[in-house]
Coordinates of C-alpha atoms and ligand atoms in Angstrom, one line a residue:
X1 CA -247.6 -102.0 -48.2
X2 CA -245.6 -100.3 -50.8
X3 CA -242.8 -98.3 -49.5
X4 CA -240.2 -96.2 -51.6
X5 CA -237.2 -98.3 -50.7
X6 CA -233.6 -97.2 -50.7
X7 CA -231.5 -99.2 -52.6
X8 CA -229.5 -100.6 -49.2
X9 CA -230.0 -102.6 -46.1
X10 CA -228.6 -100.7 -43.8
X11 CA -229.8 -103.0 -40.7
X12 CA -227.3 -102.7 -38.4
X13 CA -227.0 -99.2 -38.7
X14 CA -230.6 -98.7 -38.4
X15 CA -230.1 -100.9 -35.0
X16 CA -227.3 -98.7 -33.5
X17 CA -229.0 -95.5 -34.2
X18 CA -232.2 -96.7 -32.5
X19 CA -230.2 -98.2 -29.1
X20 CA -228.8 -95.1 -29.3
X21 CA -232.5 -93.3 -29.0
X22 CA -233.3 -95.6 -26.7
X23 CA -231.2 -94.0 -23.8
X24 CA -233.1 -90.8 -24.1
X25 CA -236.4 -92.5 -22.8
X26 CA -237.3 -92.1 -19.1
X27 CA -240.0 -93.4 -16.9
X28 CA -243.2 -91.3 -17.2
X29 CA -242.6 -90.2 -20.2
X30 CA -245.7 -90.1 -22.9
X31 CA -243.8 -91.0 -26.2
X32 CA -244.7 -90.9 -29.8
X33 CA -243.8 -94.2 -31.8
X34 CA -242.5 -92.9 -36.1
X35 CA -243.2 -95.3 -38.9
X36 CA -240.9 -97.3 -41.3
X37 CA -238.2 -99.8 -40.7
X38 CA -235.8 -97.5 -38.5
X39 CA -238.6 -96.5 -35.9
X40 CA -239.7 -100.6 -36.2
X41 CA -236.6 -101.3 -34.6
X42 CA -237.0 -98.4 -32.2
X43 CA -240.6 -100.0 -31.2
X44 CA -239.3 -103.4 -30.8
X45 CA -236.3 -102.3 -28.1
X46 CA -239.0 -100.1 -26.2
X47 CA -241.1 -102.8 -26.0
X48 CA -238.9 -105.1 -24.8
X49 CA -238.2 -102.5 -21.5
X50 CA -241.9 -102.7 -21.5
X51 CA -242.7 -106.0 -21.5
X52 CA -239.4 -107.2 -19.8
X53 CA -238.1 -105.0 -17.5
X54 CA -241.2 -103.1 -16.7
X55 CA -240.5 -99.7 -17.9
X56 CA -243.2 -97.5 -17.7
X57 CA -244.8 -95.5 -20.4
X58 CA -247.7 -94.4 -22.4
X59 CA -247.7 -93.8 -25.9
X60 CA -249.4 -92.0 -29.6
X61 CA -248.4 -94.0 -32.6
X62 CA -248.1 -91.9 -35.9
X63 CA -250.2 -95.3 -38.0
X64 CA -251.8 -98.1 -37.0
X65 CA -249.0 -100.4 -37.9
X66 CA -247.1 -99.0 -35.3
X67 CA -249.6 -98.9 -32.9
X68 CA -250.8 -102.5 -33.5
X69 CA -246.7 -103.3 -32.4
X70 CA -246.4 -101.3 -29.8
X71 CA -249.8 -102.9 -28.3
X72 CA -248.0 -106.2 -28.6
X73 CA -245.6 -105.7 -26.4
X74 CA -247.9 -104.4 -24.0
X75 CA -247.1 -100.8 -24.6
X76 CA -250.0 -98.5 -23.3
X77 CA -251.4 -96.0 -25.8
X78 CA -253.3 -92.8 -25.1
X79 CA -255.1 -90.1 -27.7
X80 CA -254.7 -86.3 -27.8
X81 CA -258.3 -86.3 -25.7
X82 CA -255.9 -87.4 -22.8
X83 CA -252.9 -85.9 -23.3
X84 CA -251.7 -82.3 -25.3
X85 CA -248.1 -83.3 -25.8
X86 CA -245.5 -85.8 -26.2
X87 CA -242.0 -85.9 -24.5
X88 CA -240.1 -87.4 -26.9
X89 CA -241.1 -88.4 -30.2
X90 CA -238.8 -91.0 -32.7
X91 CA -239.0 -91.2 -36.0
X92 CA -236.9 -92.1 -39.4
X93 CA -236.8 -89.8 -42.2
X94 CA -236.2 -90.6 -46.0
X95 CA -233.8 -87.7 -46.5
X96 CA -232.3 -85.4 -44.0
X97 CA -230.9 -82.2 -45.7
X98 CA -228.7 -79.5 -43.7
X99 CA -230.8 -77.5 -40.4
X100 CA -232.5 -80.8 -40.1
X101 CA -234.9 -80.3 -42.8
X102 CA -236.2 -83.5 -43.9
X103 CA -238.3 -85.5 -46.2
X104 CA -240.2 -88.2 -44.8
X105 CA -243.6 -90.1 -45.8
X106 CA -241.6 -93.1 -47.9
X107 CA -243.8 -95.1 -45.7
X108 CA -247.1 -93.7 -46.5
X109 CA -247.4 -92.2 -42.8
X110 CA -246.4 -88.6 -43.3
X111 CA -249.9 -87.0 -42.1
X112 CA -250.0 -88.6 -38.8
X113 CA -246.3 -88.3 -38.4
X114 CA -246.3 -84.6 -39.1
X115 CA -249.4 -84.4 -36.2
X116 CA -247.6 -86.4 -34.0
X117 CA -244.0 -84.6 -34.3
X118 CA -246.0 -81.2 -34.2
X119 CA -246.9 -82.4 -31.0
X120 CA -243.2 -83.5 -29.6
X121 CA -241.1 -81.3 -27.3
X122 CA -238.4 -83.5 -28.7
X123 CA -239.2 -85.1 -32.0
X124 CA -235.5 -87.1 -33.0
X125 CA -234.3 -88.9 -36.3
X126 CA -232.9 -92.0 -35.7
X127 CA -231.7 -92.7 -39.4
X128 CA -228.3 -94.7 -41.1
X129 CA -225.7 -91.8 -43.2
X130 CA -227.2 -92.9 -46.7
X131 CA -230.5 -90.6 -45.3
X132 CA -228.1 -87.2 -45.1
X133 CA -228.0 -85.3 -48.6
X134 CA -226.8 -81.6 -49.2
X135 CA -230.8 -80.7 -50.8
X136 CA -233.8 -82.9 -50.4
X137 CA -235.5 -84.3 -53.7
X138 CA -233.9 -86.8 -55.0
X139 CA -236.5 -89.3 -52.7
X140 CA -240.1 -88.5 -54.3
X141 CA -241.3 -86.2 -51.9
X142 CA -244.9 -87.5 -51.2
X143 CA -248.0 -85.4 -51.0
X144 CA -251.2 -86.8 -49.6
X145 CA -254.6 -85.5 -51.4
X146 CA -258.0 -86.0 -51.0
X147 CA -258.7 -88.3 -53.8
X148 CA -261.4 -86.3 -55.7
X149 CA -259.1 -83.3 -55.3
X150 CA -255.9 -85.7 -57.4
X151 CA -256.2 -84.4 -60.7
X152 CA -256.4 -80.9 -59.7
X153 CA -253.5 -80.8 -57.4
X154 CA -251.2 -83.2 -60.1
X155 CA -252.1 -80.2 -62.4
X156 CA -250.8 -77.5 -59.5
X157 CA -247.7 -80.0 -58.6
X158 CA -246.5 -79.6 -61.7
X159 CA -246.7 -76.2 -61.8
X160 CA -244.2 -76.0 -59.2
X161 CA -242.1 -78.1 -61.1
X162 CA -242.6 -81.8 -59.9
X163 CA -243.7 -84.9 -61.8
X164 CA -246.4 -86.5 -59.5
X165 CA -247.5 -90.1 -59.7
X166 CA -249.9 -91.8 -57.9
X167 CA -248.4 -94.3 -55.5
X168 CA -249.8 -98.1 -56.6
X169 CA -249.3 -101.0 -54.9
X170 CA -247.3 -103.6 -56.8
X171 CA -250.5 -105.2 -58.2
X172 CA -251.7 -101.8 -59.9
X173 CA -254.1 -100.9 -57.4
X174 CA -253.8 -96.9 -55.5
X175 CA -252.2 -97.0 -52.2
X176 CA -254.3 -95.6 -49.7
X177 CA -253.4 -93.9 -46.5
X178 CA -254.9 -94.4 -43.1
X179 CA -257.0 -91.5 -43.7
X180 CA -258.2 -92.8 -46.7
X181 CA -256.5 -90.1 -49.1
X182 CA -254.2 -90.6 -52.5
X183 CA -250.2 -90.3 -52.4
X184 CA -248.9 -88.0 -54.9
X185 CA -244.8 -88.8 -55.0
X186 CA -243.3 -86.0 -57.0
X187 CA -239.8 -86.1 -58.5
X188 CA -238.1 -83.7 -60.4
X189 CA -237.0 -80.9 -58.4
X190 CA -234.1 -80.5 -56.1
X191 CA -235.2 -78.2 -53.9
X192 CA -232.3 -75.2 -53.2
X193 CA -235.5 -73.9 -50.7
X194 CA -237.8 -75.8 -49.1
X195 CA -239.4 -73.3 -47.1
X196 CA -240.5 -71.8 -50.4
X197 CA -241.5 -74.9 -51.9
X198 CA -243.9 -76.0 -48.5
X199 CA -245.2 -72.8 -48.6
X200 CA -247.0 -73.4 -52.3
X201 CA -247.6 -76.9 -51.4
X202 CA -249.6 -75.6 -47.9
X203 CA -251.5 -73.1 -50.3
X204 CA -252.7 -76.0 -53.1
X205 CA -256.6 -76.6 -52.2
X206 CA -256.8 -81.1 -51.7
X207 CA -253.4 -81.3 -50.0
X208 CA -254.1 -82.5 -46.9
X209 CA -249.9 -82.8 -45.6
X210 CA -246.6 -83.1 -47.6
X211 CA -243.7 -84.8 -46.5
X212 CA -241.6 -81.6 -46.1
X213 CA -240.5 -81.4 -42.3
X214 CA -238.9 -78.2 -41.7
X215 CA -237.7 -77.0 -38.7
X216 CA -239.2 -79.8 -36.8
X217 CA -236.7 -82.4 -35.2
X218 CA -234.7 -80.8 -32.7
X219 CA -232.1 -83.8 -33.1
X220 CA -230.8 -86.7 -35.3
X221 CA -228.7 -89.9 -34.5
X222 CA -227.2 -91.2 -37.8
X223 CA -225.3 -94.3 -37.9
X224 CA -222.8 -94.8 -40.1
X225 CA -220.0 -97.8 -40.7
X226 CA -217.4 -95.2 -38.3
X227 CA -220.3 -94.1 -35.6
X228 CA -222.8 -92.1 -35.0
X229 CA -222.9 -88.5 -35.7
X230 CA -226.0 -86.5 -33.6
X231 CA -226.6 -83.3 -35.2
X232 CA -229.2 -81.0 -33.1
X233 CA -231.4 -78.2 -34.5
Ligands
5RP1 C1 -242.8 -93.4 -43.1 C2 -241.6 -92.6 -42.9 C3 -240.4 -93.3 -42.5 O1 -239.9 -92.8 -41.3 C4 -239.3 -93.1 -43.6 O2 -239.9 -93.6 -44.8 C5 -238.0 -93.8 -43.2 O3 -238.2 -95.2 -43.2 P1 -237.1 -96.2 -43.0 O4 -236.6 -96.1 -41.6 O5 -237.7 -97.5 -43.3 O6 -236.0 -95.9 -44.0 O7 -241.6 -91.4 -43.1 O8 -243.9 -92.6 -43.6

């Protein structure tokens, strides 16, 4: 799967920030499971107190490659037919800007993320410090379309002032989401306010979700090489 990688391994970090989320989980509760490499790692310790130590929980994944973990480790799964909300959701984010606005969606995921945090009476970042930035848009801020709708929106996208490209994979071919739809990464504009910017992108007929997430975690843990800082909403 292609991902839009940061230039680092920050794998220990990653590690300490998800332990970290780890403690928030209690019995009972009805979790939802992020995407990416940060919220991997966050899986893979919850599933240990799953399958070893016989934690209970049920769970909504936000794709199916974090679903298809989480069910190896045993870890229950239910749909929003059974339940309406989530306890605690965790997640990784590509860029986390001051008031916890973020971008997320490096992964491909951001629609069923978005529905999934939307969902969360706690919906936390586990991230390392290269994430935090003083404006989001440096990461391509991805935007997933309804393919027939690509061209069209490519056209409104730059209106705004972005550069869209259509994700690929690394042999050429269009990434696909697992809804089916085309990811439009756009570069180009630092955004000085996003609220502004989401609002337009909202409005753009074929945009099914952007991976502007604003005013949605109420916390994040970011590790760096001195600690972790948590910064809440
Ligand atoms: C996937 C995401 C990820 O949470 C985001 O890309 C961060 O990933 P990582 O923890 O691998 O840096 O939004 O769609």
């Amino acid at each position: 799967m292609p991902m839009q990688n940061h230039a680092n391994d920050h794998t220990g970090m990653k590690l300490r920030a998800a332990e970290r989320a780890l403690e928030l989980v209690e019995p009972g509760m009805t979790l939802g499971l992020g995407s990416g490499s940060t919220a991997t790692i966050w899986i893979k310790l919850l599933g240990e107190k799953v399958r070893n130590h016989g934690l209970k929980i049920q769970a909504i994944a936000s794709s199916d490659d974090s679903e298809a973990l989480g069910k190896s480790y045993g870890i229950p799964f239910v749909t929003f037919e059974a339940v309406r909300s989530l306890d605690l959701t965790v997640d990784g984010a590509d860029e986390i800007a001051p008031g916890l606005a973020l971008i997320k969606g490096g992964g491909g995921k951001l629609l069923r993320e978005k529905i999934v945090a939307s969902a969360s009476k706690r919906f936390v970042i586990v991230a390392d410090d290269s994430k935090v930035v003083a404006k989001l848009g440096r990461f391509p801020l991805p935007v997933e379309v309804i393919p027939m709708s690509a061209p069209l929106v490519t056209e409104e996208l730059k209106k705004i002032g972005f550069a869209p490209k259509t994700r690929v994979h690394q042999d050429g071919t269009r990434y696909i989401t697992d809804e089916g739809n085309l990811i439009l990464d756009c570069t180009g504009l630092l955004m000085d306010n996003p609220v502004e910017i989401a609002h337009k992108l909202d409005s753009i007929v074929g945009v099914v979700e952007h991976g502007l997430f604003l005013k949605m975690a109420t916390s994040a843990i970011i590790a760096s090489e001195q600690g972790i800082i948590e910064r809440s909403s």
